[in-house]
Short mmCIF file of C-alpha atoms in Angstrom, two decimals:
data_model
loop_
_atom_site.label_atom_id
_atom_site.label_comp_id
_atom_site.label_asym_id
_atom_site.label_seq_id
_atom_site.Cartn_x
_atom_site.Cartn_y
_atom_site.Cartn_z
CA MET A 188 -22.63 -21.17 -20.63
CA THR A 189 -23.18 -18.39 -18.11
CA VAL A 190 -21.45 -18.85 -14.78
CA ARG A 191 -23.51 -17.38 -11.99
CA PRO A 192 -21.83 -15.85 -8.92
CA ARG A 193 -21.97 -17.71 -5.66
CA ASP A 194 -21.41 -16.74 -2.06
CA ASP A 195 -17.97 -17.21 -0.54
CA PRO A 196 -18.33 -18.82 2.93
CA ASN A 197 -14.83 -17.80 3.98
CA GLY A 198 -14.84 -14.16 2.95
CA ALA A 199 -17.14 -11.24 2.42
CA PRO A 200 -20.64 -12.13 1.22
CA GLY A 201 -20.84 -13.25 -2.37
CA GLY A 202 -18.27 -13.61 -5.10
CA ASP A 203 -16.66 -16.04 -7.45
CA PRO A 204 -13.20 -17.29 -6.59
CA SER A 205 -10.85 -14.73 -8.08
CA PRO A 206 -9.06 -15.77 -11.26
CA HIS A 207 -6.23 -13.39 -10.39
CA CYS A 208 -4.91 -15.47 -7.52
CA SER A 209 -5.22 -19.08 -6.46
CA ARG A 210 -4.01 -20.74 -3.28
CA GLY A 211 -0.53 -22.12 -3.78
CA ASP A 212 -0.12 -20.56 -7.24
CA GLU A 213 1.65 -17.39 -8.22
CA CYS A 214 -0.74 -14.46 -8.32
CA ARG A 215 -1.01 -12.89 -11.73
CA ASP A 216 -0.50 -9.17 -12.31
CA GLU A 217 -3.01 -7.68 -14.73
CA ARG A 218 -2.75 -4.09 -15.84
CA THR A 219 -6.50 -3.95 -16.28
CA ALA A 220 -7.34 -5.46 -12.91
CA HIS A 221 -7.29 -2.10 -11.11
CA ARG A 222 -10.25 -0.89 -13.12
CA VAL A 223 -13.52 -1.20 -11.27
CA ARG A 224 -15.28 -4.13 -12.88
CA GLU A 225 -18.97 -4.15 -13.56
CA PRO A 226 -21.25 -7.19 -13.32
CA TYR A 227 -21.48 -9.37 -16.40
CA PRO A 228 -23.84 -8.11 -19.13
CA GLY A 229 -27.50 -8.63 -18.30
CA ALA A 230 -26.89 -9.24 -14.60
CA GLU A 231 -28.58 -7.27 -11.87
CA PRO A 232 -26.21 -5.18 -9.72
CA TYR A 233 -24.94 -7.10 -6.72
CA PRO A 234 -26.64 -5.78 -3.54
CA GLU A 235 -23.32 -6.07 -1.65
CA ARG A 236 -21.69 -3.70 -4.12
CA ALA A 237 -24.36 -1.08 -3.62
CA ARG A 238 -24.05 -1.41 0.14
CA ALA A 239 -20.26 -1.17 -0.09
CA ALA A 240 -20.49 1.97 -2.23
CA GLN A 241 -22.91 3.51 0.25
CA ARG A 242 -20.65 2.66 3.20
CA ILE A 243 -17.61 4.14 1.43
CA THR A 244 -19.56 7.32 0.71
CA GLU A 245 -20.66 7.56 4.33
CA SER A 246 -17.10 7.10 5.57
CA VAL A 247 -15.75 10.17 3.74
CA ARG A 248 -18.79 12.45 4.04
CA GLY A 249 -17.81 15.70 5.75
CA ALA A 250 -14.14 14.69 6.08
CA GLU A 251 -11.29 17.11 5.59
CA PRO A 252 -8.59 16.11 3.06
CA GLY A 253 -6.21 14.84 5.73
CA GLU A 254 -8.84 12.53 7.19
CA ILE A 255 -9.90 10.80 3.98
CA PRO A 256 -6.97 8.33 3.57
CA GLY A 257 -7.37 7.10 7.14
CA ARG A 258 -11.12 6.74 6.84
CA LEU A 259 -10.81 4.79 3.61
CA CYS A 260 -8.20 2.47 5.13
CA ALA A 261 -10.58 1.81 8.02
CA VAL A 262 -13.56 1.13 5.76
CA ALA A 263 -11.47 -1.24 3.63
CA VAL A 264 -10.79 -3.34 6.72
CA GLU A 265 -14.48 -3.18 7.59
CA LEU A 266 -15.70 -4.32 4.18
CA LEU A 267 -13.02 -6.84 3.22
CA PRO A 268 -11.51 -10.01 4.77
CA VAL A 269 -8.29 -8.17 5.63
CA THR A 270 -6.75 -7.18 8.94
CA GLY A 271 -5.04 -3.98 7.87
CA ALA A 272 -4.71 -1.35 5.15
CA SER A 273 -2.29 1.44 4.32
CA VAL A 274 -1.95 4.03 1.57
CA SER A 275 1.27 5.53 0.24
CA LEU A 276 2.08 8.21 -2.30
CA ARG A 277 4.64 7.64 -5.00
CA SER A 278 7.76 9.77 -4.57
CA GLU A 279 11.38 9.87 -5.64
CA GLY A 280 13.49 7.51 -3.60
CA MET A 281 10.97 6.29 -1.06
CA PRO A 282 7.16 6.36 -1.02
CA VAL A 283 5.41 8.70 1.43
CA GLN A 284 3.01 6.89 3.73
CA LEU A 285 -0.23 8.85 4.13
CA SER A 286 -2.16 6.68 6.53
CA ALA A 287 -2.71 3.19 7.90
CA SER A 288 -5.50 1.41 9.71
CA SER A 289 -3.22 0.10 12.47
CA ASP A 290 0.34 0.15 13.76
CA ARG A 291 0.98 -3.23 12.15
CA ALA A 292 -0.21 -2.00 8.75
CA ALA A 293 2.02 1.06 9.08
CA HIS A 294 4.92 -1.21 10.06
CA LEU A 295 4.43 -3.38 6.96
CA ALA A 296 4.41 -0.28 4.75
CA HIS A 297 7.62 0.96 6.37
CA ILE A 298 9.27 -2.45 5.93
CA GLN A 299 8.67 -2.34 2.19
CA ALA A 300 9.90 1.25 1.97
CA THR A 301 13.02 0.24 3.88
CA LEU A 302 13.67 -2.82 1.74
CA GLY A 303 12.71 -1.12 -1.50
CA ASP A 304 11.00 -4.39 -2.32
CA GLY A 305 7.71 -6.21 -1.88
CA PRO A 306 4.27 -6.38 -3.50
CA CYS A 307 3.45 -2.74 -2.85
CA GLN A 308 6.78 -1.53 -4.20
CA TYR A 309 6.27 -3.63 -7.31
CA ALA A 310 2.79 -2.17 -7.80
CA LEU A 311 4.27 1.32 -7.54
CA GLN A 312 6.94 0.52 -10.12
CA THR A 313 4.69 -1.16 -12.66
CA GLY A 314 1.31 0.47 -12.10
CA ALA A 315 -0.17 -3.02 -12.04
CA PRO A 316 -2.02 -4.69 -9.15
CA VAL A 317 -0.11 -7.31 -7.19
CA LEU A 318 -2.06 -9.99 -5.34
CA ALA A 319 0.38 -11.95 -3.18
CA CYS A 320 -2.02 -14.55 -1.82
CA ASP A 321 0.41 -16.71 0.19
CA LEU A 322 3.66 -15.34 1.59
CA THR A 323 4.33 -18.53 3.54
CA THR A 324 5.17 -20.73 0.56
CA GLY A 325 5.23 -20.97 -3.22
CA GLN A 326 5.97 -18.28 -5.77
CA ASP A 327 5.02 -15.32 -3.59
CA ALA A 328 7.46 -16.32 -0.85
CA LEU A 329 10.19 -16.90 -3.46
CA ARG A 330 9.50 -13.65 -5.28
CA TRP A 331 10.05 -11.45 -2.21
CA PRO A 332 11.89 -13.73 0.26
CA VAL A 333 13.10 -11.06 2.68
CA PHE A 334 9.80 -9.20 2.76
CA ALA A 335 7.88 -12.48 3.04
CA GLN A 336 9.93 -13.42 6.10
CA GLN A 337 9.39 -10.01 7.68
CA ALA A 338 5.68 -10.02 6.89
CA THR A 339 5.00 -13.51 8.23
CA ALA A 340 6.99 -12.66 11.36
CA ALA A 341 4.56 -9.77 11.84
CA GLY A 342 1.58 -12.10 11.39
CA VAL A 343 0.73 -11.20 7.78
CA ARG A 344 0.26 -14.03 5.29
CA ALA A 345 -1.13 -12.24 2.22
CA VAL A 346 -0.82 -8.76 0.70
CA TYR A 347 -2.94 -7.17 -2.01
CA ALA A 348 -1.48 -3.99 -3.52
CA LEU A 349 -3.66 -1.87 -5.81
CA PRO A 350 -2.17 1.03 -7.78
CA LEU A 351 -3.88 4.39 -7.45
CA GLY A 352 -4.16 6.68 -10.43
CA SER A 353 -4.84 5.96 -14.07
CA ASP A 354 -3.56 3.57 -16.72
CA SER A 355 -0.78 6.03 -17.54
CA VAL A 356 0.06 7.49 -14.11
CA CYS A 357 0.44 5.68 -10.78
CA VAL A 358 0.29 8.16 -7.90
CA GLY A 359 0.43 5.64 -5.06
CA THR A 360 -0.90 2.35 -3.74
CA LEU A 361 -3.65 1.03 -1.53
CA ASP A 362 -2.13 -1.90 0.33
CA LEU A 363 -4.26 -4.55 2.06
CA TYR A 364 -2.90 -7.04 4.58
CA ARG A 365 -4.38 -10.36 5.64
CA ASP A 366 -3.38 -12.75 8.45
CA THR A 367 -4.35 -15.89 6.53
CA PRO A 368 -3.34 -17.01 3.02
CA GLY A 369 -5.98 -16.81 0.34
CA ALA A 370 -7.35 -15.01 -2.67
CA LEU A 371 -9.89 -12.24 -2.89
CA THR A 372 -13.11 -13.22 -4.63
CA GLU A 373 -14.29 -11.26 -7.63
CA ARG A 374 -16.75 -9.29 -5.51
CA GLN A 375 -14.15 -8.60 -2.83
CA LEU A 376 -11.71 -7.42 -5.47
CA TYR A 377 -14.43 -5.15 -6.86
CA VAL A 378 -14.92 -3.58 -3.42
CA ALA A 379 -11.17 -3.14 -2.99
CA GLN A 380 -11.02 -1.45 -6.40
CA LEU A 381 -13.92 0.78 -5.44
CA VAL A 382 -12.10 1.93 -2.30
CA GLY A 383 -9.02 2.50 -4.44
CA ALA A 384 -11.00 4.52 -6.97
CA VAL A 385 -12.36 6.83 -4.26
CA MET A 386 -8.86 7.09 -2.78
CA THR A 387 -7.51 8.07 -6.19
CA VAL A 388 -10.13 10.80 -6.61
CA ALA A 389 -9.30 12.11 -3.14
CA LEU A 390 -5.56 12.18 -3.82
CA MET A 391 -5.91 13.77 -7.25
CA ALA A 392 -8.22 16.43 -5.83
CA LEU A 393 -5.88 17.43 -3.00
CA PRO A 394 -5.30 21.18 -2.81
CA HIS A 395 -1.81 22.49 -3.47
CA GLY A 396 0.37 25.10 -1.86
CA GLU A 397 -1.34 27.40 0.62
CA GLU A 398 -4.71 25.80 -0.13
CA GLN A 399 -3.66 22.74 1.85
CA GLU A 400 -4.54 24.55 5.08
CA THR A 401 -7.50 22.90 6.83
CA GLN A 402 -10.29 24.48 8.85
CA SER A 403 -8.27 23.93 12.01
CA GLY A 404 -5.43 25.98 10.54
CA GLU A 405 -3.03 23.05 10.04
CA ILE A 406 -1.29 22.08 6.81
CA TRP A 407 -2.47 18.49 6.64
CA LEU A 408 0.55 17.15 4.77
CA SER A 409 3.03 18.98 6.98
CA GLY A 410 3.84 16.00 9.17
CA LEU A 411 4.24 13.69 6.19
CA ALA A 412 6.35 16.24 4.37
CA ALA A 413 8.58 16.51 7.44
CA ASP A 414 9.17 12.74 7.37
CA HIS A 415 9.90 12.87 3.65
CA ASP A 416 12.24 15.83 4.10
CA ALA A 417 14.09 13.94 6.84
CA VAL A 418 14.84 11.11 4.43
CA HIS A 419 16.05 13.48 1.71
CA GLN A 420 18.13 15.47 4.16
CA ALA A 421 19.68 12.28 5.52
CA ILE A 422 20.49 11.10 1.99
CA GLY A 423 22.25 14.41 1.33
CA MET A 424 24.27 14.08 4.53
CA ILE A 425 25.24 10.48 3.71
CA MET A 426 26.30 11.58 0.22
CA ALA A 427 28.63 14.15 1.80
CA GLN A 428 29.93 11.73 4.42
CA LEU A 429 30.70 8.93 1.96
CA GLY A 430 31.29 10.86 -1.26
CA VAL A 431 28.67 8.83 -3.13
CA GLY A 432 25.65 9.55 -5.28
CA ALA A 433 22.03 9.72 -4.17
CA GLU A 434 21.16 6.14 -5.16
CA GLU A 435 24.12 4.71 -3.25
CA ALA A 436 23.32 6.90 -0.23
CA LEU A 437 19.72 5.64 -0.20
CA ALA A 438 20.95 2.07 -0.53
CA ARG A 439 23.29 2.57 2.43
CA LEU A 440 20.48 4.11 4.46
CA ARG A 441 18.20 1.17 3.70
CA GLY A 442 20.93 -1.37 4.36
CA ASP A 443 21.78 0.19 7.71
CA ALA A 444 18.13 0.22 8.72
CA PHE A 445 17.63 -3.42 7.76
CA ALA A 446 20.80 -4.55 9.54
CA ARG A 447 19.67 -2.83 12.73
CA GLY A 448 16.07 -4.00 12.50
CA ARG A 449 14.78 -0.46 12.11
CA THR A 450 12.97 1.52 9.44
CA ALA A 451 14.71 3.79 6.98
CA LEU A 452 12.79 6.74 8.43
CA ASP A 453 14.08 6.00 11.94
CA VAL A 454 17.69 5.89 10.73
CA ALA A 455 17.17 9.03 8.65
CA ARG A 456 16.02 10.90 11.74
CA ASP A 457 19.13 9.73 13.59
CA VAL A 458 21.35 10.91 10.74
CA VAL A 459 19.71 14.34 10.68
CA ALA A 460 20.02 14.61 14.48
CA HIS A 461 23.71 13.59 14.25
CA ARG A 462 23.10 10.44 16.26
CA ARG A 463 24.25 8.28 13.35
CA ARG A 464 27.13 8.98 11.02
CA PHE A 465 28.25 7.01 7.97
CA ASP A 466 32.04 6.79 7.63
CA ARG A 467 34.01 5.60 4.66
CA ASP A 468 36.20 3.44 6.88
CA ARG A 469 33.36 1.45 8.45
CA PRO A 470 29.79 0.42 7.62
#
């Protein structure tokens, strides 16, 4: 029996309820779910998908490399039933946040980087999509209890993290935030994957070295690199102050940030500026 798609009255037009996540149940991680799925054999292409692809193309047309992540985050919020989006690059220690659609989305990304835990962190580690459909209760809340508490306090009830890259290499994540619990429909997941696919192409095609200079004469990753360097410099200083290894220094940095209700990047900047020192005699 062929199951025909139907419209979803509570989300974006069209789509079957997603089999990857159901309300009140633990969302399943599927290593193949990040591949852009095509309609079932013999079906006509969904008009919404064509319109979504056209809108995504329009959003990045004429953009410089540094503008593309932000534009794609914005178009994801426009096309999907989510309230925020962020994109982060995989890196040693902590991920590097490239862009976010709002301050709240950026805050959620920083929370996960500080905790070293959460759906997006798990997607980075495994290269598999993570669809946490309800952070208020059930398996998702139990799986990441601290992050779930922080996210719900910020008004976020669901997070969908899609790995960027290929089956063998995960270069980052596209992270989508929603203020109500619920699953993405099949069509909505397809659109999210399409945004992720374009984001992956953009990231993989980034120029290197001196070629990163834009038309305005700025190195577009310079600000992000400065943030990343601040974290690494702070870790080195904490290692010297405490006589510990890099992993322990990062753990202490994260723990200090969480205890003070700040982000790891904020504390790292304080360490580098000598406003915060870690002593062996006290936390």
